[in-house]
XYZ file of C-alpha atoms in Angstrom:
554
model
C -0.127 -0.603 -0.081
C 2.547 2.412 0.547
C 4.602 1.726 -2.341
C 2.107 2.062 -4.262
C 1.539 5.597 -2.196
C 5.039 6.632 -2.934
C 5.087 5.814 -6.559
C 1.710 8.178 -7.055
C 3.557 10.525 -5.060
C 6.811 10.240 -7.729
C 3.957 10.539 -10.637
C 2.095 13.712 -9.508
C 5.540 16.199 -8.724
C 6.823 14.638 -11.481
C 3.554 16.153 -13.452
C 3.888 19.262 -11.757
C 7.045 19.428 -11.734
C 6.012 20.217 -16.273
C 3.653 21.703 -15.365
C 5.480 24.826 -13.219
C 7.896 24.875 -15.797
C 5.671 24.710 -18.944
C 6.452 27.517 -20.003
C 10.243 27.957 -19.877
C 9.920 23.934 -21.726
C 7.800 26.014 -24.750
C 10.881 28.921 -24.306
C 13.262 26.620 -24.221
C 11.410 24.899 -27.686
C 11.164 27.792 -29.716
C 15.195 29.617 -29.162
C 16.708 25.484 -30.477
C 13.669 25.322 -32.745
C 15.522 29.061 -34.217
C 18.795 28.355 -34.049
C 19.430 24.570 -35.410
C 16.400 24.286 -37.229
C 14.992 27.439 -38.848
C 17.652 29.503 -39.114
C 20.423 26.483 -41.067
C 17.646 25.851 -43.026
C 16.686 29.054 -44.314
C 20.335 29.560 -45.061
C 20.057 26.985 -47.274
C 16.829 27.666 -48.920
C 17.639 31.265 -49.667
C 21.581 30.233 -50.766
C 21.135 27.050 -52.942
C 23.672 28.330 -55.041
C 26.465 28.732 -52.211
C 26.085 24.797 -51.062
C 26.890 21.369 -51.684
C 24.182 20.655 -49.559
C 20.994 19.400 -49.158
C 17.845 19.369 -46.255
C 18.916 15.971 -45.774
C 21.960 15.494 -44.791
C 21.474 19.234 -43.039
C 18.396 18.381 -40.749
C 19.303 15.054 -39.126
C 22.619 16.604 -37.557
C 21.019 20.043 -36.886
C 18.383 17.602 -35.292
C 20.752 16.308 -32.920
C 22.417 19.279 -32.086
C 18.553 20.388 -30.998
C 17.781 17.604 -29.753
C 21.165 18.394 -27.123
C 20.760 21.784 -26.299
C 16.225 21.518 -25.493
C 17.136 18.730 -22.764
C 20.070 20.674 -21.497
C 17.850 23.544 -21.314
C 15.152 21.942 -20.006
C 17.672 20.802 -17.150
C 18.449 24.129 -16.120
C 14.625 24.385 -16.067
C 13.830 21.909 -13.506
C 17.263 22.224 -11.494
C 16.271 26.851 -11.364
C 12.863 25.721 -9.828
C 14.219 22.524 -7.362
C 16.333 26.343 -6.628
C 13.561 28.056 -6.137
C 10.302 30.252 -7.762
C 12.496 33.322 -7.636
C 15.245 32.345 -9.986
C 13.688 30.023 -12.201
C 11.268 32.902 -12.669
C 14.401 35.574 -13.186
C 15.870 32.422 -15.838
C 12.276 32.704 -17.511
C 12.121 35.891 -18.445
C 15.846 36.365 -18.896
C 15.294 33.683 -21.212
C 13.348 35.771 -23.000
C 15.249 38.522 -23.609
C 17.023 35.917 -25.576
C 14.069 35.125 -28.321
C 13.167 38.313 -29.069
C 17.103 40.262 -29.123
C 17.832 36.606 -31.155
C 15.109 36.360 -33.266
C 14.869 40.923 -34.213
C 18.623 40.554 -34.594
C 18.866 37.593 -36.884
C 16.174 38.395 -38.918
C 15.404 42.497 -39.025
C 18.983 43.257 -38.257
C 21.078 41.916 -41.767
C 21.208 43.845 -44.371
C 24.162 45.892 -43.045
C 26.012 42.138 -42.101
C 29.752 42.425 -43.621
C 30.548 40.083 -46.126
C 31.830 36.229 -46.427
C 34.069 35.803 -48.982
C 37.332 34.825 -46.861
C 37.796 38.613 -46.655
C 39.228 39.734 -42.651
C 36.221 41.711 -42.430
C 37.572 45.832 -40.322
C 34.651 45.803 -37.604
C 35.694 49.265 -36.863
C 33.317 50.010 -40.513
C 30.199 49.052 -38.685
C 29.371 51.086 -36.141
C 26.202 51.920 -36.822
C 25.000 48.077 -37.513
C 26.883 47.724 -33.885
C 24.664 50.408 -32.168
C 21.007 49.301 -34.290
C 21.820 45.817 -31.935
C 22.786 47.864 -28.689
C 18.883 49.903 -29.312
C 17.879 46.450 -30.673
C 18.761 44.459 -27.604
C 18.533 47.793 -25.471
C 15.164 48.108 -25.669
C 14.326 44.937 -25.919
C 15.557 44.140 -21.994
C 13.777 47.179 -20.294
C 11.158 46.165 -22.378
C 9.885 42.607 -20.728
C 12.285 43.392 -17.113
C 8.936 46.011 -17.357
C 6.417 43.638 -18.512
C 7.661 41.240 -15.317
C 7.737 43.442 -13.015
C 3.777 44.771 -13.420
C 2.120 42.059 -13.514
C 1.775 38.937 -11.765
C 4.190 35.952 -13.017
C 1.585 33.642 -14.301
C 0.466 36.418 -16.638
C 4.176 36.543 -17.550
C 4.423 33.384 -18.066
C 1.372 32.406 -20.354
C 2.678 35.513 -22.250
C 6.021 33.302 -22.453
C 3.877 30.110 -23.948
C 2.090 32.009 -26.066
C 4.535 34.161 -28.052
C 7.220 30.875 -27.929
C 4.380 29.025 -29.613
C 3.689 31.811 -32.310
C 6.373 32.054 -33.253
C 7.400 29.019 -33.274
C 4.463 28.391 -35.804
C 5.445 31.264 -37.676
C 8.945 30.549 -37.693
C 7.882 26.323 -39.708
C 4.996 28.670 -42.038
C 7.980 30.126 -43.310
C 9.921 27.726 -43.906
C 8.270 25.555 -45.466
C 7.621 28.887 -47.576
C 10.777 28.768 -48.482
C 11.159 25.500 -49.055
C 8.656 25.816 -51.615
C 9.992 28.280 -53.002
C 13.102 27.586 -53.220
C 13.461 23.992 -54.611
C 14.425 22.701 -51.049
C 12.469 19.836 -50.789
C 14.640 18.185 -54.147
C 17.780 15.837 -53.895
C 21.035 17.784 -54.908
C 22.833 15.166 -56.754
C 25.891 12.887 -55.062
C 29.314 13.942 -57.042
C 32.162 15.427 -55.969
C 35.370 17.671 -57.866
C 38.334 15.122 -57.222
C 41.809 15.579 -57.927
C 41.722 13.201 -59.887
C 44.181 13.210 -63.236
C 45.247 16.591 -62.583
C 48.480 15.905 -63.131
C 48.024 13.106 -66.662
C 49.243 14.278 -70.097
C 48.543 14.160 -74.065
C 51.400 13.139 -75.023
C 49.316 14.522 -78.006
C 47.651 17.723 -76.882
C 46.749 19.281 -75.081
C 44.569 22.447 -74.009
C 45.582 23.685 -70.254
C 43.503 27.205 -68.463
C 45.099 28.513 -65.148
C 42.981 30.646 -63.624
C 44.772 32.242 -60.797
C 41.513 34.451 -59.058
C 41.833 37.804 -58.094
C 45.395 38.684 -60.309
C 45.249 42.315 -61.582
C 45.910 43.089 -64.571
C 47.813 46.639 -64.392
C 49.160 45.353 -60.603
C 50.714 42.313 -62.019
C 51.679 44.471 -64.718
C 53.514 46.993 -62.295
C 55.171 43.961 -60.473
C 56.650 42.103 -63.843
C 58.186 45.784 -64.310
C 59.513 45.803 -60.677
C 60.739 42.442 -61.567
C 62.083 40.927 -64.742
C 62.743 37.814 -64.111
C 58.731 37.032 -64.086
C 58.676 37.897 -67.326
C 61.087 35.051 -68.151
C 58.264 32.784 -66.646
C 56.249 33.818 -68.871
C 58.523 33.126 -72.233
C 56.039 32.089 -75.217
C 53.189 33.726 -73.528
C 51.494 37.236 -75.157
C 50.625 39.343 -72.058
C 47.128 40.770 -72.756
C 47.158 43.318 -70.161
C 44.264 46.061 -71.708
C 41.668 42.546 -70.785
C 37.923 43.559 -69.852
C 36.054 40.619 -68.092
C 32.550 39.735 -67.790
C 31.863 40.481 -63.765
C 33.757 41.051 -60.798
C 33.232 37.563 -59.249
C 33.222 33.715 -59.013
C 30.446 32.949 -58.835
C 29.539 34.378 -62.595
C 32.291 34.514 -64.315
C 33.988 31.017 -64.621
C 30.848 29.892 -66.527
C 31.101 32.752 -68.549
C 35.069 32.584 -69.265
C 34.199 28.863 -70.614
C 30.203 29.354 -72.026
C 30.192 32.683 -73.068
C 27.363 33.084 -72.144
C 25.712 35.864 -70.272
C 23.331 35.894 -66.676
C 21.255 38.397 -67.259
C 19.089 37.832 -63.670
C 16.548 36.068 -66.381
C 16.581 32.725 -64.307
C 17.793 30.858 -61.907
C 21.562 30.906 -61.707
C 21.451 27.014 -61.128
C 19.262 26.500 -64.446
C 21.758 29.074 -66.020
C 24.688 27.198 -65.405
C 23.694 24.511 -66.032
C 22.252 25.120 -69.677
C 25.785 26.987 -70.146
C 28.254 23.664 -69.663
C 25.374 22.224 -72.110
C 25.091 24.825 -74.412
C 29.146 25.917 -74.387
C 30.439 25.989 -78.119
C 34.440 25.522 -76.974
C 33.015 22.213 -74.295
C 31.290 21.095 -77.748
C 34.518 21.639 -79.384
C 36.553 19.512 -76.977
C 34.183 16.753 -77.126
C 34.614 16.286 -81.190
C 37.977 16.763 -80.839
C 38.434 14.700 -78.612
C 39.468 15.181 -75.903
C 39.433 13.659 -73.074
C 38.137 16.548 -70.277
C 38.783 18.010 -66.301
C 37.764 20.543 -64.700
C 39.088 21.418 -60.993
C 36.669 24.246 -60.414
C 35.186 24.066 -56.665
C 32.732 26.218 -56.493
C 30.711 23.886 -59.175
C 26.911 23.617 -58.597
C 26.710 19.821 -59.491
C 23.988 20.715 -60.057
C 23.140 17.994 -63.584
C 24.910 14.830 -64.398
C 25.590 16.163 -67.411
C 28.994 17.043 -64.768
C 29.971 13.576 -65.486
C 31.310 14.828 -68.307
C 34.196 15.777 -66.407
C 36.957 12.986 -65.815
C 37.732 14.517 -62.360
C 33.949 14.869 -61.341
C 32.961 11.587 -59.781
C 30.317 9.767 -57.782
C 29.968 9.615 -53.656
C 27.923 8.832 -51.190
C 25.899 10.906 -49.871
C 26.502 12.530 -46.626
C 29.056 14.675 -44.317
C 33.113 13.473 -43.453
C 33.825 15.378 -41.026
C 29.735 15.762 -39.399
C 31.144 17.625 -36.217
C 33.499 20.206 -37.947
C 29.824 20.784 -40.252
C 28.366 21.495 -37.121
C 30.475 23.706 -35.763
C 30.129 25.888 -38.753
C 26.859 25.325 -39.002
C 26.834 27.375 -35.157
C 29.733 29.566 -36.336
C 27.377 31.248 -39.208
C 24.588 31.316 -37.499
C 26.069 33.400 -34.520
C 27.475 35.151 -37.933
C 23.549 36.226 -37.871
C 21.527 36.165 -35.215
C 24.321 36.709 -31.854
C 24.377 40.353 -31.317
C 27.210 42.725 -32.946
C 29.597 42.892 -30.210
C 29.362 38.145 -30.362
C 29.515 38.441 -34.507
C 33.485 38.617 -34.717
C 33.781 35.194 -33.285
C 32.252 33.990 -35.527
C 33.727 34.292 -39.049
C 33.723 31.887 -40.947
C 34.334 31.451 -44.436
C 31.122 30.091 -46.387
C 34.109 27.659 -48.629
C 34.960 25.633 -46.048
C 32.273 23.367 -46.082
C 33.619 21.948 -50.032
C 36.408 20.154 -47.686
C 33.211 17.990 -45.485
C 31.542 16.092 -48.639
C 31.799 12.419 -48.307
C 34.748 11.730 -50.861
C 34.753 8.644 -53.354
C 37.265 5.795 -52.242
C 40.052 6.115 -52.804
C 40.008 10.057 -54.015
C 41.338 13.000 -53.145
C 38.925 15.918 -52.980
C 40.446 18.907 -54.374
C 40.397 22.172 -53.172
C 41.621 25.915 -54.534
C 44.148 26.211 -51.318
C 47.214 27.834 -53.754
C 49.659 25.496 -51.106
C 48.013 22.067 -51.959
C 48.289 23.312 -55.401
C 51.861 23.702 -55.360
C 52.488 20.985 -53.156
C 50.895 18.794 -55.478
C 52.637 20.254 -58.677
C 56.415 19.938 -56.926
C 54.920 15.794 -55.250
C 52.702 14.345 -57.504
C 54.247 12.578 -60.255
C 53.569 13.719 -63.520
C 51.835 10.511 -66.084
C 51.100 10.486 -70.179
C 48.435 9.544 -72.370
C 47.533 8.678 -75.810
C 44.155 11.552 -75.535
C 44.367 15.064 -75.898
C 43.476 16.063 -72.863
C 41.755 19.965 -71.627
C 43.155 21.334 -68.110
C 40.766 23.808 -66.534
C 42.506 24.588 -62.777
C 41.370 27.240 -60.617
C 42.733 28.002 -57.578
C 42.715 31.166 -54.907
C 45.437 33.064 -56.833
C 45.063 36.541 -55.311
C 42.440 35.852 -53.463
C 41.629 37.134 -49.495
C 42.642 35.429 -47.099
C 46.017 37.533 -47.724
C 48.066 34.316 -45.978
C 51.011 33.648 -48.982
C 54.746 34.510 -49.585
C 56.520 34.599 -52.047
C 57.565 30.426 -51.022
C 53.770 30.139 -50.820
C 54.271 29.837 -47.122
C 51.014 30.402 -45.156
C 51.517 33.827 -42.808
C 49.753 35.854 -40.779
C 49.259 39.683 -42.258
C 49.575 39.065 -45.705
C 49.555 40.792 -48.221
C 47.880 41.173 -51.596
C 50.780 41.753 -53.937
C 52.634 39.313 -51.273
C 49.951 36.379 -52.934
C 50.890 37.563 -55.941
C 54.237 36.855 -55.778
C 53.037 33.139 -54.691
C 50.989 32.852 -58.064
C 54.172 33.780 -59.218
C 56.228 30.845 -57.981
C 53.443 28.169 -58.731
C 53.105 28.815 -62.530
C 56.452 28.690 -62.738
C 56.586 25.489 -61.076
C 53.779 24.145 -62.675
C 55.185 25.197 -66.665
C 58.369 24.346 -65.066
C 56.710 20.394 -64.595
C 55.424 20.839 -67.817
C 58.465 21.326 -69.460
C 60.585 18.513 -67.252
C 57.718 15.921 -68.851
C 57.607 17.114 -72.960
C 54.166 18.781 -72.560
C 54.738 22.193 -73.208
C 55.155 21.862 -76.040
C 52.148 20.045 -77.549
C 49.821 22.132 -75.390
C 47.935 25.678 -75.631
C 47.989 26.936 -71.945
C 46.934 30.704 -70.970
C 47.356 31.658 -67.334
C 43.739 33.877 -66.267
C 41.803 35.449 -63.552
C 37.838 35.160 -63.318
C 38.198 38.756 -62.323
C 40.302 42.065 -61.053
C 41.339 43.047 -57.999
C 41.196 46.835 -56.128
C 42.356 46.471 -52.530
C 40.782 49.982 -52.315
C 37.384 49.844 -54.637
C 35.472 47.180 -54.553
C 33.445 48.370 -57.685
C 37.460 47.931 -59.888
C 37.051 44.564 -61.141
C 37.324 44.758 -64.261
C 41.398 44.203 -65.433
C 42.961 40.366 -65.262
C 45.728 38.911 -66.108
C 45.321 37.043 -69.647
C 48.412 35.238 -70.409
C 48.811 32.669 -74.028
C 50.370 30.452 -75.726
C 49.417 27.949 -78.923
C 50.912 24.801 -79.204
C 54.494 24.960 -79.918
C 54.346 28.556 -80.088
C 58.355 29.630 -80.305
C 59.415 34.058 -79.012
C 60.520 36.369 -76.449
C 57.618 37.188 -73.581
C 55.888 39.721 -75.023
C 52.830 42.095 -74.840
C 49.783 43.668 -76.026
C 47.540 46.085 -75.291
C 45.129 45.712 -77.912
C 41.242 46.563 -76.640
C 40.037 42.366 -76.171
C 37.005 41.196 -73.932
C 35.824 38.057 -72.233
C 33.062 38.966 -75.587
C 36.080 37.081 -77.409
C 36.683 33.957 -75.515
C 35.135 31.254 -77.596
C 36.481 33.368 -80.651
C 40.215 32.629 -79.225
C 39.883 29.231 -78.068
C 38.483 27.987 -81.026
C 41.122 29.853 -83.043
C 43.697 27.732 -79.965
C 42.403 24.551 -80.776
C 43.495 24.801 -84.388
C 47.260 25.777 -84.047
C 46.733 29.651 -84.523
C 49.489 30.527 -82.355
C 48.943 32.578 -78.984
C 49.527 36.464 -80.092
C 46.610 35.828 -83.026
C 43.810 34.209 -81.921
C 42.209 38.115 -81.134
C 40.640 40.618 -83.736
C 41.138 43.780 -82.550
C 44.972 45.508 -82.434
C 47.102 47.559 -80.620
C 45.209 51.440 -80.517
C 41.850 49.677 -82.060
C 38.725 51.781 -80.065
C 36.406 49.532 -78.714
C 33.603 49.452 -76.251
C 33.807 46.052 -73.967
C 30.900 45.392 -71.755
C 31.185 44.487 -67.817
C 28.276 43.278 -65.537
C 28.645 44.577 -62.099
C 27.424 43.811 -58.769
C 28.101 44.050 -55.236
C 28.827 41.161 -52.869
C 25.786 38.930 -51.672
C 23.553 41.452 -53.798
C 23.648 40.002 -57.411
C 20.211 39.808 -57.728
C 21.250 43.443 -58.731
C 23.053 43.799 -61.594
C 24.616 47.357 -63.615
C 25.812 47.667 -66.386
C 28.915 49.072 -67.584
C 30.487 50.027 -70.798
C 34.201 50.984 -70.141
C 35.212 53.082 -73.690
C 38.803 53.405 -72.381
C 42.066 50.882 -71.231
C 40.206 48.402 -69.075
C 42.337 49.548 -65.633
C 40.990 52.750 -65.962
C 37.924 53.990 -63.886
C 37.731 57.110 -65.522
C 36.384 55.446 -68.715
C 33.764 53.500 -66.838
C 30.585 54.206 -67.862
C 27.071 53.427 -66.726
C 24.366 52.573 -70.121
C 21.599 53.241 -68.092
C 21.052 49.101 -68.344
C 19.760 46.934 -64.638
C 19.240 43.270 -63.986
C 17.636 42.821 -60.615
C 15.798 39.229 -60.015
C-alpha cells in the first residue's frame, strides 16, 4: 500500500514539475527551433547555389543538436525550479529576452552584415550596425523587464508560452514557404570534384587553362616591371594587359569564361549554369576533337548529370565526412547572423569551408582551390602520360583574400595582396617547369588568366584581369599586347587555339583600336541587382567606365 502511494506521489510530483516549468519548455523549444532548424535551413534555402549539401543531409545533424540543447535547457529549468520559484522566474525572463533579441537580430538587422568572402572584416566600419544592435537588445531587455515587474508571474509565464508557440508556428510556415519556393525538397546529386588525373597529360595535345583568382592586370604589370624575372616565366606567352572581364566575382565569371553566355538575372542561376555548361561551344568543340576533359573548380554546383563529362567529377556516397566540423561551421554561421554585433567577430567563417567536408569517393582526394595544396601537388605528384588529348581547367585561390601566402607559398599571418601575387608567380613557374620537364609543354595550349581583377581600395574596380596565352609549339620572347580585348572574345580565341593559331594572333583587335566593352557589376551578396557598364578606354581606367542605364534585377 505504501509503495503504491509512493509511486503515485512521484508521478504527481513529476507532473507538477512539468506544469511549473511548462513555459520554460515551450520557450526552450522555440529558441532551439529558431537557432538549430530555422536558421541553418533558411540559410540553405535562400542560398541553394552556394552549398553542395541539401536539407536531407543538414536536417538530421541539426536534429541531434536541437535534441541535445533542448534537453539541457529543460534540465536547467528543472534545477532552477528546485532552487526556488524566483530563480526559475528570473531565468525565464532572461531566456525570453534572448528569444526576442535573437529573433530581431537575425531577421530584422541583416542588411548591414559584412560579406563572407574570406576577407578579414574591419569591424570598425560597422559602428552604425553595432549601435542598432545595442538599441535593439537594450529596448528588448527594458520592455520585457518592465512587463515582468508590472504583471503577475502567472500572466508573464502565459505570455511567454503564447509567444513561443506562435513564433515557432510562424517560423515553421516561413520555412515551408522558403522550401517550396526554392526547391528545398530536392535532393542534390552526390558528386565530388576530385584531383583525379590533375597531372595526367597527353603525348598528343593538351589544352590547359590555369585560373589564378582575383589577379589584377594592372597590378601584375607593375610587378613584372619591378621584377623582370617574372617575364622569364612567360617566355613564349603574350600578355594581354588591356582585358575587360565579364563580372566582378567568381560565381558568374567561371561559367561565362567557359561558355560565353551572359547571365542577366532572367532565371535562377543554377538553371543558367546547367545550360551554360551544356551548351558551351568551347566544351562541345573539345569533345568533338576527342579531348578528355577535367574541370578542377571547387564551386561547381554539380546540379545535373552533365557534370559526368569531366573525368575528375566523380559520384560519391551522400553525406558529410566530418560531421562535427560540419555542425560547428553551421553554428558559427548561425551566430554570425543572430548574435549581437559585439559577438559576431567571434563567428567568422568562410562558407567555402563546407566544400572540404563532403564525403570523398573511395581512394580519391577532394579538390580544393588552396594555393599551397596545388603547389605541393606540382612539386611532389608525379606527372603521368596518356594517348588521348587532354583538357584541364584549374582554378585556384591565386590572389584572393585572405592574404596568407609569401613568395615561397608558405602560409603566413598578415600578408598583403602583393604577397599573394608573388606566390602566384612561384606556383605558375613551378607548373610550367613541370610541363617542360615532362615534355608536354610544347604540345600544349596554355592560358594563365584570372576570373576578374581586384583593387584593394575600390570594390568597383574588378574589371581588368590578367591574361597570358601560349599556342601550340609557340616560341618567342615574352611580349605584351594592349589590344582592347574582352571576355566576350574568348570563345573565338579558344576555337583558333584549337586550330593551331599562335597565342599572339587569336584576337581581331590590335593595339590602338577603339572599342566599347561590356561589364556587368554587382556588389558582393547583392547579385540580384546587376548594373551594366561600358569601358570606352583602357581596361583598368575607372574614369572611362560609364553606366549605360541598363540594370538587371531579379
